[in-house]
Amino acid sequence: MTVVKSSLPEADLKVVGEALQGALVDVVDLSLVAKQVHWNVVGPRFRSIHLQLDEVVTTARQHSDTVAERAAALGVSPDGRAEAVAKSSAIATVPEGWIKDNDAVQILVDALGAVIVRMRERVAATDEPDPVTQDLLIALTADLEKHHWMFQAERA
């Protein structure tokens, strides 16, 4: 059933829809991973990392809504269900239990890095078919890269 009709040609809509769905899955999982680590981080840098993780969660949640609404506006039904996220995310599984502060930082460096690689692919893929979606993905990638930089700096 098509409720919303897109102004994009079908082939372009397929590329853009896949990019948006992939972005949605990655940012939903990023918010879950960051929150899981947030709840379980321990160590001398607990407070600063705990707060930094909440910033990642906020960014991911804000962008997930923007990405999902862009997909819906184009007539692509966004799928943020747990099953879709688990099946398609680029982020490695977080270990169970308490997470030492240094390990928490590395988990986020790796998670953000994995998502950023895929976001940059989506930015490139949406250049021709939909510059509006590309712009949204560029802004998302910029925010993720800022968090990535800050977590990498925590390792120094």
mmCIF file with all atom_site columns, N, CA and C in Angstrom, residues 101-129:
data_model
loop_
_atom_site.group_PDB
_atom_site.id
_atom_site.type_symbol
_atom_site.label_atom_id
_atom_site.label_alt_id
_atom_site.label_comp_id
_atom_site.label_asym_id
_atom_site.label_entity_id
_atom_site.label_seq_id
_atom_site.pdbx_PDB_ins_code
_atom_site.Cartn_x
_atom_site.Cartn_y
_atom_site.Cartn_z
_atom_site.occupancy
_atom_site.B_iso_or_equiv
_atom_site.pdbx_formal_charge
_atom_site.auth_seq_id
_atom_site.auth_comp_id
_atom_site.auth_asym_id
_atom_site.auth_atom_id
_atom_site.pdbx_PDB_model_num
ATOM 1  N N  . ASP A 1 101 ? 35.908 2.083  31.909 1.00 0.00 ? 101 ASP A N  1
ATOM 2  C CA . ASP A 1 101 ? 35.858 3.342  31.181 1.00 0.00 ? 101 ASP A CA 1
ATOM 3  C C  . ASP A 1 101 ? 36.671 3.328  29.881 1.00 0.00 ? 101 ASP A C  1
ATOM 4  N N  . ASN A 1 102 ? 37.867 2.758  29.903 1.00 0.00 ? 102 ASN A N  1
ATOM 5  C CA . ASN A 1 102 ? 38.674 2.681  28.679 1.00 0.00 ? 102 ASN A CA 1
ATOM 6  C C  . ASN A 1 102 ? 38.005 1.817  27.616 1.00 0.00 ? 102 ASN A C  1
ATOM 7  N N  . ASP A 1 103 ? 37.384 0.736  28.034 1.00 0.00 ? 103 ASP A N  1
ATOM 8  C CA . ASP A 1 103 ? 36.667 -0.137 27.100 1.00 0.00 ? 103 ASP A CA 1
ATOM 9  C C  . ASP A 1 103 ? 35.432 0.567  26.544 1.00 0.00 ? 103 ASP A C  1
ATOM 10 N N  . ALA A 1 104 ? 34.769 1.343  27.383 1.00 0.00 ? 104 ALA A N  1
ATOM 11 C CA . ALA A 1 104 ? 33.591 2.094  26.937 1.00 0.00 ? 104 ALA A CA 1
ATOM 12 C C  . ALA A 1 104 ? 33.972 3.071  25.828 1.00 0.00 ? 104 ALA A C  1
ATOM 13 N N  . VAL A 1 105 ? 35.076 3.749  26.016 1.00 0.00 ? 105 VAL A N  1
ATOM 14 C CA . VAL A 1 105 ? 35.552 4.689  25.000 1.00 0.00 ? 105 VAL A CA 1
ATOM 15 C C  . VAL A 1 105 ? 35.826 3.947  23.689 1.00 0.00 ? 105 VAL A C  1
ATOM 16 N N  . GLN A 1 106 ? 36.494 2.805  23.771 1.00 0.00 ? 106 GLN A N  1
ATOM 17 C CA . GLN A 1 106 ? 36.816 2.048  22.556 1.00 0.00 ? 106 GLN A CA 1
ATOM 18 C C  . GLN A 1 106 ? 35.558 1.527  21.861 1.00 0.00 ? 106 GLN A C  1
ATOM 19 N N  . ILE A 1 107 ? 34.590 1.105  22.637 1.00 0.00 ? 107 ILE A N  1
ATOM 20 C CA . ILE A 1 107 ? 33.325 0.642  22.057 1.00 0.00 ? 107 ILE A CA 1
ATOM 21 C C  . ILE A 1 107 ? 32.684 1.759  21.243 1.00 0.00 ? 107 ILE A C  1
ATOM 22 N N  . LEU A 1 108 ? 32.697 2.967  21.781 1.00 0.00 ? 108 LEU A N  1
ATOM 23 C CA . LEU A 1 108 ? 32.090 4.095  21.064 1.00 0.00 ? 108 LEU A CA 1
ATOM 24 C C  . LEU A 1 108 ? 32.917 4.519  19.871 1.00 0.00 ? 108 LEU A C  1
ATOM 25 N N  . VAL A 1 109 ? 34.237 4.493  19.983 1.00 0.00 ? 109 VAL A N  1
ATOM 26 C CA . VAL A 1 109 ? 35.089 4.809  18.830 1.00 0.00 ? 109 VAL A CA 1
ATOM 27 C C  . VAL A 1 109 ? 34.767 3.835  17.692 1.00 0.00 ? 109 VAL A C  1
ATOM 28 N N  . ASP A 1 110 ? 34.682 2.554  18.016 1.00 0.00 ? 110 ASP A N  1
ATOM 29 C CA . ASP A 1 110 ? 34.404 1.539  16.999 1.00 0.00 ? 110 ASP A CA 1
ATOM 30 C C  . ASP A 1 110 ? 32.992 1.678  16.426 1.00 0.00 ? 110 ASP A C  1
ATOM 31 N N  . ALA A 1 111 ? 32.011 1.886  17.293 1.00 0.00 ? 111 ALA A N  1
ATOM 32 C CA . ALA A 1 111 ? 30.619 2.005  16.845 1.00 0.00 ? 111 ALA A CA 1
ATOM 33 C C  . ALA A 1 111 ? 30.447 3.230  15.945 1.00 0.00 ? 111 ALA A C  1
ATOM 34 N N  . LEU A 1 112 ? 30.948 4.352  16.400 1.00 0.00 ? 112 LEU A N  1
ATOM 35 C CA . LEU A 1 112 ? 30.839 5.577  15.599 1.00 0.00 ? 112 LEU A CA 1
ATOM 36 C C  . LEU A 1 112 ? 31.587 5.421  14.280 1.00 0.00 ? 112 LEU A C  1
ATOM 37 N N  . GLY A 1 113 ? 32.765 4.824  14.322 1.00 0.00 ? 113 GLY A N  1
ATOM 38 C CA . GLY A 1 113 ? 33.538 4.619  13.098 1.00 0.00 ? 113 GLY A CA 1
ATOM 39 C C  . GLY A 1 113 ? 32.793 3.771  12.083 1.00 0.00 ? 113 GLY A C  1
ATOM 40 N N  . ALA A 1 114 ? 32.170 2.703  12.546 1.00 0.00 ? 114 ALA A N  1
ATOM 41 C CA . ALA A 1 114 ? 31.416 1.818  11.648 1.00 0.00 ? 114 ALA A CA 1
ATOM 42 C C  . ALA A 1 114 ? 30.238 2.547  11.014 1.00 0.00 ? 114 ALA A C  1
ATOM 43 N N  . VAL A 1 115 ? 29.539 3.326  11.802 1.00 0.00 ? 115 VAL A N  1
ATOM 44 C CA . VAL A 1 115 ? 28.379 4.054  11.288 1.00 0.00 ? 115 VAL A CA 1
ATOM 45 C C  . VAL A 1 115 ? 28.824 5.147  10.316 1.00 0.00 ? 115 VAL A C  1
ATOM 46 N N  . ILE A 1 116 ? 29.886 5.840  10.641 1.00 0.00 ? 116 ILE A N  1
ATOM 47 C CA . ILE A 1 116 ? 30.366 6.928  9.782  1.00 0.00 ? 116 ILE A CA 1
ATOM 48 C C  . ILE A 1 116 ? 30.758 6.406  8.393  1.00 0.00 ? 116 ILE A C  1
ATOM 49 N N  . VAL A 1 117 ? 31.430 5.273  8.338  1.00 0.00 ? 117 VAL A N  1
ATOM 50 C CA . VAL A 1 117 ? 31.804 4.691  7.040  1.00 0.00 ? 117 VAL A CA 1
ATOM 51 C C  . VAL A 1 117 ? 30.553 4.488  6.191  1.00 0.00 ? 117 VAL A C  1
ATOM 52 N N  . ARG A 1 118 ? 29.533 3.906  6.777  1.00 0.00 ? 118 ARG A N  1
ATOM 53 C CA . ARG A 1 118 ? 28.290 3.659  6.027  1.00 0.00 ? 118 ARG A CA 1
ATOM 54 C C  . ARG A 1 118 ? 27.563 4.959  5.697  1.00 0.00 ? 118 ARG A C  1
ATOM 55 N N  . MET A 1 119 ? 27.609 5.941  6.588  1.00 0.00 ? 119 MET A N  1
ATOM 56 C CA . MET A 1 119 ? 26.953 7.222  6.302  1.00 0.00 ? 119 MET A CA 1
ATOM 57 C C  . MET A 1 119 ? 27.609 7.908  5.109  1.00 0.00 ? 119 MET A C  1
ATOM 58 N N  . ARG A 1 120 ? 28.924 7.862  5.046  1.00 0.00 ? 120 ARG A N  1
ATOM 59 C CA . ARG A 1 120 ? 29.625 8.493  3.923  1.00 0.00 ? 120 ARG A CA 1
ATOM 60 C C  . ARG A 1 120 ? 29.260 7.799  2.600  1.00 0.00 ? 120 ARG A C  1
ATOM 61 N N  . GLU A 1 121 ? 29.055 6.502  2.631  1.00 0.00 ? 121 GLU A N  1
ATOM 62 C CA . GLU A 1 121 ? 28.593 5.783  1.434  1.00 0.00 ? 121 GLU A CA 1
ATOM 63 C C  . GLU A 1 121 ? 27.197 6.264  1.040  1.00 0.00 ? 121 GLU A C  1
ATOM 64 N N  . ARG A 1 122 ? 26.356 6.484  2.026  1.00 0.00 ? 122 ARG A N  1
ATOM 65 C CA . ARG A 1 122 ? 24.991 6.964  1.759  1.00 0.00 ? 122 ARG A CA 1
ATOM 66 C C  . ARG A 1 122 ? 24.995 8.394  1.239  1.00 0.00 ? 122 ARG A C  1
ATOM 67 N N  . VAL A 1 123 ? 25.890 9.210  1.761  1.00 0.00 ? 123 VAL A N  1
ATOM 68 C CA . VAL A 1 123 ? 26.023 10.588 1.265  1.00 0.00 ? 123 VAL A CA 1
ATOM 69 C C  . VAL A 1 123 ? 26.369 10.552 -0.224 1.00 0.00 ? 123 VAL A C  1
ATOM 70 N N  . ALA A 1 124 ? 27.327 9.719  -0.592 1.00 0.00 ? 124 ALA A N  1
ATOM 71 C CA . ALA A 1 124 ? 27.730 9.603  -1.994 1.00 0.00 ? 124 ALA A CA 1
ATOM 72 C C  . ALA A 1 124 ? 26.585 9.060  -2.859 1.00 0.00 ? 124 ALA A C  1
ATOM 73 N N  . ALA A 1 125 ? 25.863 8.068  -2.339 1.00 0.00 ? 125 ALA A N  1
ATOM 74 C CA . ALA A 1 125 ? 24.790 7.430  -3.114 1.00 0.00 ? 125 ALA A CA 1
ATOM 75 C C  . ALA A 1 125 ? 23.610 8.360  -3.369 1.00 0.00 ? 125 ALA A C  1
ATOM 76 N N  . THR A 1 126 ? 23.384 9.320  -2.487 1.00 0.00 ? 126 THR A N  1
ATOM 77 C CA . THR A 1 126 ? 22.209 10.196 -2.622 1.00 0.00 ? 126 THR A CA 1
ATOM 78 C C  . THR A 1 126 ? 22.526 11.515 -3.310 1.00 0.00 ? 126 THR A C  1
ATOM 79 N N  . ASP A 1 127 ? 23.753 11.707 -3.749 1.00 0.00 ? 127 ASP A N  1
ATOM 80 C CA . ASP A 1 127 ? 24.164 12.950 -4.396 1.00 0.00 ? 127 ASP A CA 1
ATOM 81 C C  . ASP A 1 127 ? 23.274 13.295 -5.587 1.00 0.00 ? 127 ASP A C  1
ATOM 82 N N  . GLU A 1 128 ? 23.153 12.394 -6.515 1.00 0.00 ? 128 GLU A N  1
ATOM 83 C CA . GLU A 1 128 ? 22.358 12.645 -7.721 1.00 0.00 ? 128 GLU A CA 1
ATOM 84 C C  . GLU A 1 128 ? 20.852 12.469 -7.499 1.00 0.00 ? 128 GLU A C  1
ATOM 85 N N  . PRO A 1 129 ? 20.434 11.354 -6.893 1.00 0.00 ? 129 PRO A N  1
ATOM 86 C CA . PRO A 1 129 ? 18.984 11.130 -6.824 1.00 0.00 ? 129 PRO A CA 1
ATOM 87 C C  . PRO A 1 129 ? 18.222 12.089 -5.911 1.00 0.00 ? 129 PRO A C  1
#
